[in-house]
Amino acid sequence: MKMNKWLRTVIISCATALTFGIGFGLSSQSNQVEAAAATYKTVSTASMKKAPYHKKSSAGVVWNTSHTKKVATLKGYPYTTWYATKKVTLQKSGGSKALYYQVKNGSGNVSGIVWHNYLTPGKAPFGLKYAQGAVALDVNTNGVVWSKNANTPRPIASISKLMTLYLVRQKISNGGGSWTSKVNTSNAGLKKLGKDKDYGGFKFTKNSYTVRDLYLAALIESSNNAAIALGQWVAGGATPTYNKKFISMMNSQAKTWNLDNTSFVSASGMEQDSLKPFGYNIGGANANMVSAADVAQIARHFINDYNDVLKDASIGSMTLDGQKLYNYNNLLPGRKYYQKSLNVDGLKTGYTPLAGYCFVGTGRKAGHDRIITVVLHDQNEFTETRSLMNYVYNKNLV
């Protein structure tokens, strides 16, 4: 028996939809988008004077102008100012009319329409989207001028090396050695660490290096084995026993500075579980836990007491013992995020999967005090540092 052409079309369409839904698992979002496409129509549009708005709460979606596709969630843009240029009235089939604003963010790369009740007039307050902890410090006054969860201890990865290198400088200043003093680097664990594909960077090809060589390797290349070797030297020996002694010195210095949200278990910033294969785990907590505010204080002491660290920290790259030391600070001249007016000349990067991307930045814009910024567990540490620095300067907070 021949099937009615209309009925056959309906059955095939239904079967196709069912197969697609079972085989590919349509998401609820896809269903919502399809439903939205079928039920909204534009009733009217009217131009309006360009005006700034920002999200009223965590609710809300930016749709494309035909209301058929989600462009973004307002929750995903917590500190974004949206500029409205049109009023758009939409009507859902069988339902009431609703007023939307046609908006675009400041950079112009995200645009669409938003239901007006999801927005509130005015520019968005400044904030950092990704950094879990952050602070901006005026070096001259020692005043915190902006912060986000600044007193919460977090893993800080290689930023820890600032304390290690400070204690190196302190020993030299106290007459306990010099830049040309020899540091024993013969330990098999440290040599193995230097060659490691994940945690290496500067290979120990000799059984000793000068303090100056290892200082530069730790500061610029962020060499973990160089930092540990220097710590042992500061503590007076060349074995893991002296590494443990040095970490006690790190914590003692933190107490001297009244850093109440600081605890060190590693001279390099590597976590204990990562140090174990090389023989340098000391037990206890897994990671150095330091707040953004305390990190800023460590950096401030370093800059104030040994200002030439800025000259070394601004070296983009150099060759040492036939190996290239590369500075991962991408706010330095010639790098991707460089901004001339900020005059960034330091200070230290850090990363582990546990700590995320961490960065201590410092610079002095003409006519302002020097600032130190810290971002911890970030995803875009350089863009957010640059945004923070510009905010501080533009608001004349320093």
Coordinates of C-alpha atoms in Angstrom, one line a residue:
M1 CA 0.0 0.0 0.0
K2 CA 1.4 3.4 -0.9
M3 CA 2.0 5.8 2.0
N4 CA 0.5 9.2 1.9
K5 CA 3.4 11.6 0.9
W6 CA 2.7 14.0 3.7
L7 CA 2.5 11.2 6.3
R8 CA 5.7 9.7 5.0
T9 CA 7.6 13.0 5.3
V10 CA 6.4 13.4 8.9
I11 CA 7.5 9.8 9.8
I12 CA 10.9 10.2 8.2
S13 CA 11.4 13.6 9.9
C14 CA 10.4 12.2 13.3
A15 CA 12.6 9.1 12.9
T16 CA 15.6 11.3 11.9
A17 CA 15.1 13.5 14.9
L18 CA 14.8 10.5 17.2
T19 CA 17.9 8.9 15.8
F20 CA 19.9 12.1 16.1
G21 CA 18.7 12.5 19.7
I22 CA 19.6 9.0 20.7
G23 CA 22.9 8.7 18.7
F24 CA 24.3 12.1 19.6
G25 CA 22.7 12.9 22.9
L26 CA 21.1 16.4 22.4
S27 CA 21.9 18.6 25.3
S28 CA 19.3 20.6 27.1
Q29 CA 21.1 23.8 25.9
S30 CA 20.6 22.6 22.3
N31 CA 16.9 22.1 22.9
Q32 CA 16.6 25.5 24.5
V33 CA 18.3 27.1 21.5
E34 CA 16.0 25.4 19.1
A35 CA 13.0 26.3 21.1
A36 CA 14.1 29.9 21.3
A37 CA 14.6 30.1 17.6
A38 CA 11.0 28.9 17.0
T39 CA 9.2 31.1 19.6
Y40 CA 10.7 34.6 19.5
K41 CA 10.2 37.3 16.9
T42 CA 11.3 40.9 16.7
V43 CA 8.5 43.4 17.1
S44 CA 10.5 46.7 17.0
T45 CA 13.9 48.2 17.3
A46 CA 14.9 51.8 18.2
S47 CA 18.2 53.5 18.5
M48 CA 19.3 54.8 21.8
K49 CA 22.2 57.0 23.0
K50 CA 25.1 54.7 23.7
A51 CA 25.1 53.9 27.4
P52 CA 27.1 51.7 29.7
Y53 CA 25.6 48.8 31.7
H54 CA 26.9 45.9 33.7
K55 CA 25.4 42.7 35.0
K56 CA 22.9 43.0 37.8
S57 CA 23.5 39.5 39.2
S58 CA 24.9 36.2 38.1
A59 CA 21.8 35.6 35.9
G60 CA 21.4 36.4 32.3
V61 CA 22.4 35.5 28.7
V62 CA 23.7 37.5 25.8
W63 CA 21.8 36.2 22.7
N64 CA 22.4 36.8 19.0
T65 CA 20.1 39.4 17.6
S66 CA 17.6 36.9 16.4
H67 CA 17.5 35.2 19.8
T68 CA 18.4 31.8 18.3
K69 CA 21.8 31.3 19.8
K70 CA 23.5 31.9 23.2
V71 CA 26.6 34.1 22.6
A72 CA 27.7 34.4 26.3
T73 CA 26.5 34.3 29.9
L74 CA 26.7 37.5 32.0
K75 CA 28.2 35.3 34.8
G76 CA 31.1 34.6 32.5
Y77 CA 31.8 38.4 32.2
P78 CA 31.6 39.6 35.8
Y79 CA 33.6 42.8 35.4
T80 CA 32.6 43.7 31.8
T81 CA 30.9 47.0 30.8
W82 CA 28.3 46.4 28.1
Y83 CA 27.5 49.4 25.8
A84 CA 23.9 49.5 24.7
T85 CA 23.0 51.2 21.4
K86 CA 19.6 49.9 20.6
K87 CA 16.3 48.9 22.2
V88 CA 14.8 45.7 20.8
T89 CA 11.3 44.5 21.6
L90 CA 10.8 40.8 21.2
Q91 CA 7.6 38.7 21.6
K92 CA 7.3 35.0 22.3
S93 CA 4.6 33.2 20.4
G94 CA 1.5 33.4 22.5
G95 CA 3.2 35.4 25.1
S96 CA 4.0 39.0 26.2
K97 CA 6.5 41.4 24.8
A98 CA 9.9 41.9 26.4
L99 CA 12.5 44.7 26.1
Y100 CA 16.1 43.8 25.2
Y101 CA 19.2 46.0 24.8
Q102 CA 21.5 45.4 21.9
V103 CA 25.0 45.5 23.5
K104 CA 28.7 45.1 22.8
N105 CA 31.6 44.8 25.2
G106 CA 34.4 47.4 25.3
S107 CA 36.7 45.5 23.0
G108 CA 33.9 44.8 20.5
N109 CA 34.5 41.1 20.3
V110 CA 31.3 40.0 22.0
S111 CA 27.9 41.5 21.1
G112 CA 24.2 40.6 21.1
I113 CA 21.0 41.3 22.9
V114 CA 20.2 41.1 26.6
W115 CA 16.9 41.3 28.5
H116 CA 17.0 44.7 30.1
N117 CA 16.3 43.5 33.6
Y118 CA 19.5 41.5 33.7
L119 CA 21.5 44.8 33.4
T120 CA 22.0 47.8 35.6
P121 CA 23.2 51.2 34.4
G122 CA 26.8 52.3 34.7
K123 CA 30.3 50.9 34.1
A124 CA 31.2 47.6 35.8
P125 CA 33.4 47.8 38.9
F126 CA 37.0 46.9 38.4
G127 CA 37.9 43.3 39.1
L128 CA 40.0 40.3 38.1
K129 CA 38.1 37.5 36.6
Y130 CA 40.5 34.6 37.0
A131 CA 43.0 35.4 39.8
Q132 CA 41.9 33.7 43.0
G133 CA 44.0 36.0 45.1
A134 CA 45.5 39.3 44.2
V135 CA 46.9 42.5 45.6
A136 CA 48.4 45.9 44.5
L137 CA 50.8 47.5 46.9
D138 CA 52.3 51.0 46.9
V139 CA 56.0 50.3 47.6
N140 CA 56.6 53.8 49.0
T141 CA 53.8 53.9 51.5
N142 CA 53.5 50.1 52.0
G143 CA 49.7 50.6 51.5
V144 CA 47.5 48.1 49.9
V145 CA 45.5 50.0 47.2
W146 CA 43.5 47.1 45.8
S147 CA 43.0 43.5 46.8
K148 CA 41.0 40.3 46.2
N149 CA 41.2 37.5 48.8
A150 CA 44.6 38.9 49.6
N151 CA 45.0 37.3 53.0
T152 CA 44.1 33.7 52.0
P153 CA 47.2 31.4 51.8
R154 CA 47.5 29.6 48.5
P155 CA 50.2 27.5 46.8
I156 CA 52.6 30.0 45.1
A157 CA 55.0 27.7 43.0
S158 CA 58.2 29.5 41.9
I159 CA 57.3 32.8 43.4
S160 CA 58.7 31.1 46.5
K161 CA 62.2 31.7 45.1
L162 CA 62.0 35.3 46.1
M163 CA 62.4 34.4 49.7
T164 CA 65.2 31.9 48.9
L165 CA 67.1 34.5 46.9
Y166 CA 66.5 37.2 49.5
L167 CA 68.2 35.0 52.1
V168 CA 71.1 34.5 49.7
R169 CA 71.5 38.3 49.4
Q170 CA 71.2 38.6 53.2
K171 CA 74.0 36.1 53.8
I172 CA 76.2 38.0 51.4
S173 CA 75.3 41.3 53.1
N174 CA 76.1 39.8 56.5
G175 CA 79.6 38.8 55.4
G176 CA 78.9 35.1 55.0
G177 CA 79.9 34.9 51.4
S178 CA 80.2 36.7 48.1
W179 CA 79.0 36.5 44.5
T180 CA 82.1 34.5 43.7
S181 CA 81.6 32.0 46.5
K182 CA 81.5 28.4 45.3
V183 CA 78.3 26.4 45.8
N184 CA 78.5 22.6 45.8
T185 CA 76.2 21.2 43.1
S186 CA 77.4 17.6 43.1
N187 CA 74.3 16.0 44.6
A188 CA 72.9 13.3 42.3
G189 CA 69.3 14.3 43.1
L190 CA 69.9 17.9 42.1
K191 CA 71.6 16.9 38.9
K192 CA 68.7 14.6 38.1
L193 CA 66.3 17.4 38.8
G194 CA 68.1 19.8 36.5
K195 CA 67.7 17.3 33.6
D196 CA 64.0 16.6 34.3
K197 CA 61.7 17.4 31.4
D198 CA 59.0 19.0 33.7
Y199 CA 61.0 20.5 36.6
G200 CA 64.5 21.1 35.0
G201 CA 65.8 24.0 33.1
F202 CA 69.4 24.6 34.1
K203 CA 71.5 21.4 34.1
F204 CA 74.3 21.0 36.6
T205 CA 77.2 20.0 34.3
K206 CA 79.8 20.9 37.0
N207 CA 80.1 20.0 40.6
S208 CA 80.2 23.7 41.7
Y209 CA 79.0 27.0 40.5
T210 CA 79.3 30.5 41.8
V211 CA 76.6 32.0 43.9
R212 CA 76.1 34.6 41.2
D213 CA 75.6 32.0 38.5
L214 CA 73.0 30.1 40.5
Y215 CA 71.2 33.3 41.6
L216 CA 70.7 34.3 38.0
A217 CA 69.6 30.7 37.0
A218 CA 67.0 30.7 39.8
L219 CA 65.8 34.3 39.2
I220 CA 65.7 34.4 35.4
E221 CA 65.2 30.8 34.3
S222 CA 63.5 29.8 37.6
S223 CA 65.8 26.8 38.0
N224 CA 64.6 24.6 40.8
N225 CA 67.8 22.8 41.4
A226 CA 69.7 26.1 41.5
A227 CA 67.3 27.5 44.2
I228 CA 67.7 24.3 46.3
A229 CA 71.5 24.4 46.0
L230 CA 71.6 28.0 47.0
G231 CA 69.3 27.3 50.0
Q232 CA 71.7 24.6 51.2
W233 CA 74.6 27.0 50.8
V234 CA 72.8 29.6 52.9
A235 CA 72.2 26.9 55.6
G236 CA 75.9 25.9 55.6
G237 CA 76.0 22.6 53.8
A238 CA 75.3 20.6 50.6
T239 CA 72.9 17.8 51.5
P240 CA 69.1 17.5 51.9
T241 CA 69.6 17.9 55.7
Y242 CA 70.7 21.5 55.0
N243 CA 67.8 21.9 52.7
K244 CA 65.5 21.2 55.6
K245 CA 67.4 23.6 57.8
F246 CA 67.1 26.3 55.1
I247 CA 63.4 25.9 54.9
S248 CA 63.3 26.6 58.7
M249 CA 65.2 29.8 58.0
M250 CA 62.6 30.8 55.4
N251 CA 59.8 30.4 57.9
S252 CA 61.8 32.3 60.6
Q253 CA 62.3 35.2 58.2
A254 CA 58.6 35.2 57.5
K255 CA 57.9 35.5 61.2
T256 CA 60.4 38.3 61.5
W257 CA 58.4 40.2 59.0
N258 CA 55.1 39.3 60.7
L259 CA 53.8 37.4 57.8
D260 CA 51.0 35.4 59.4
N261 CA 49.7 33.8 56.3
T262 CA 53.0 32.2 55.2
S263 CA 54.3 28.6 55.5
F264 CA 57.2 27.2 53.5
V265 CA 58.1 23.5 52.9
S266 CA 60.1 24.0 49.8
A267 CA 63.1 26.3 48.8
S268 CA 62.1 26.1 45.1
G269 CA 58.3 26.2 45.2
M270 CA 58.0 22.7 43.9
E271 CA 55.4 20.6 45.9
Q272 CA 56.5 17.8 48.1
D273 CA 55.1 15.1 45.9
S274 CA 57.1 16.5 43.0
L275 CA 60.3 16.7 45.1
K276 CA 60.1 13.2 46.4
P277 CA 61.7 11.5 43.3
F278 CA 64.8 13.7 43.8
G279 CA 65.2 13.2 47.5
Y280 CA 64.2 16.7 48.6
N281 CA 60.8 16.3 50.2
I282 CA 60.7 17.1 53.9
G283 CA 57.3 15.8 54.8
G284 CA 54.4 17.7 56.2
A285 CA 52.3 20.0 54.0
N286 CA 52.5 19.4 50.3
A287 CA 53.0 23.0 49.2
N288 CA 54.3 26.4 50.2
M289 CA 51.2 28.3 51.3
V290 CA 51.4 32.1 51.2
S291 CA 48.8 34.8 50.8
A292 CA 49.0 37.4 48.0
A293 CA 49.5 40.2 50.6
D294 CA 52.4 38.3 52.2
V295 CA 54.0 37.7 48.8
A296 CA 53.8 41.4 48.1
Q297 CA 55.6 42.1 51.4
I298 CA 58.4 39.6 50.5
A299 CA 58.8 41.4 47.2
R300 CA 58.8 44.8 48.8
H301 CA 61.6 43.8 51.3
F302 CA 63.6 42.4 48.4
I303 CA 63.2 45.5 46.3
N304 CA 63.9 47.9 49.1
D305 CA 66.9 46.0 50.6
Y306 CA 68.5 44.9 47.3
N307 CA 67.2 47.1 44.6
D308 CA 69.6 45.8 42.0
V309 CA 67.3 42.7 41.8
L310 CA 65.3 44.8 39.3
K311 CA 68.2 45.0 36.9
D312 CA 68.6 41.3 37.0
A313 CA 64.9 40.5 36.9
S314 CA 64.5 42.6 33.8
I315 CA 67.0 40.6 31.7
G316 CA 65.0 38.9 29.0
S317 CA 67.5 36.1 28.3
M318 CA 71.2 35.3 28.7
T319 CA 73.6 32.5 28.3
L320 CA 75.2 30.8 31.3
D321 CA 77.5 27.8 31.1
G322 CA 76.5 27.3 27.5
Q323 CA 72.8 27.2 28.4
K324 CA 70.1 29.8 27.7
L325 CA 68.4 31.3 30.6
Y326 CA 65.0 32.6 29.5
N327 CA 62.8 35.0 31.5
Y328 CA 59.1 34.1 31.3
N329 CA 57.9 37.6 32.3
N330 CA 55.9 38.6 29.3
L331 CA 55.4 42.2 30.5
L332 CA 59.1 43.0 29.7
P333 CA 60.1 45.0 26.6
G334 CA 59.6 43.1 23.4
R335 CA 57.2 40.5 24.9
K336 CA 53.6 39.9 24.0
Y337 CA 52.0 41.9 26.8
Y338 CA 54.5 44.7 27.1
Q339 CA 53.1 48.2 27.7
K340 CA 55.7 50.9 27.6
S341 CA 54.1 53.3 30.0
L342 CA 54.0 50.7 32.8
N343 CA 57.8 50.4 32.9
V344 CA 57.6 46.8 34.2
D345 CA 61.1 45.7 35.3
G346 CA 60.3 42.5 37.4
L347 CA 59.8 40.4 39.2
K348 CA 58.9 36.6 39.3
T349 CA 56.7 34.1 37.5
G350 CA 55.5 30.8 38.9
Y351 CA 53.4 27.8 37.8
T352 CA 52.5 24.3 38.9
P353 CA 49.2 22.6 38.2
L354 CA 48.3 23.0 41.9
A355 CA 49.2 26.6 42.1
G356 CA 48.1 27.7 38.7
Y357 CA 49.8 30.7 37.0
C358 CA 51.2 33.1 39.6
F359 CA 53.0 36.3 39.0
V360 CA 54.6 39.1 41.0
G361 CA 54.9 42.2 38.8
T362 CA 56.5 45.5 39.6
G363 CA 57.0 48.8 37.8
R364 CA 56.9 52.5 38.1
K365 CA 54.9 54.7 35.8
A366 CA 56.2 58.2 35.4
G367 CA 54.8 60.5 38.0
H368 CA 53.7 57.7 40.3
D369 CA 55.1 55.6 43.1
R370 CA 56.4 52.1 42.3
I371 CA 53.8 49.4 42.7
I372 CA 54.0 45.6 43.3
T373 CA 51.2 43.5 42.0
V374 CA 50.5 39.8 42.9
V375 CA 48.1 37.5 41.2
L376 CA 47.8 33.9 42.4
H377 CA 46.1 30.9 40.7
D378 CA 45.4 32.9 37.6
Q379 CA 44.7 31.8 34.0
N380 CA 45.8 35.1 32.3
E381 CA 48.4 36.3 34.7
F382 CA 49.9 38.9 32.4
T383 CA 46.7 40.5 31.0
E384 CA 45.2 40.6 34.5
T385 CA 48.4 42.1 36.0
R386 CA 48.5 44.7 33.2
S387 CA 44.8 45.5 33.8
L388 CA 45.4 45.9 37.6
M389 CA 48.4 48.1 37.1
N390 CA 46.5 50.4 34.6
Y391 CA 43.6 50.6 37.0
V392 CA 45.8 51.6 39.9
Y393 CA 47.6 54.3 37.9
N394 CA 44.5 55.6 36.1
K395 CA 42.7 56.0 39.5
N396 CA 45.8 57.7 40.9
L397 CA 45.9 55.2 43.8
V398 CA 49.7 55.5 43.9

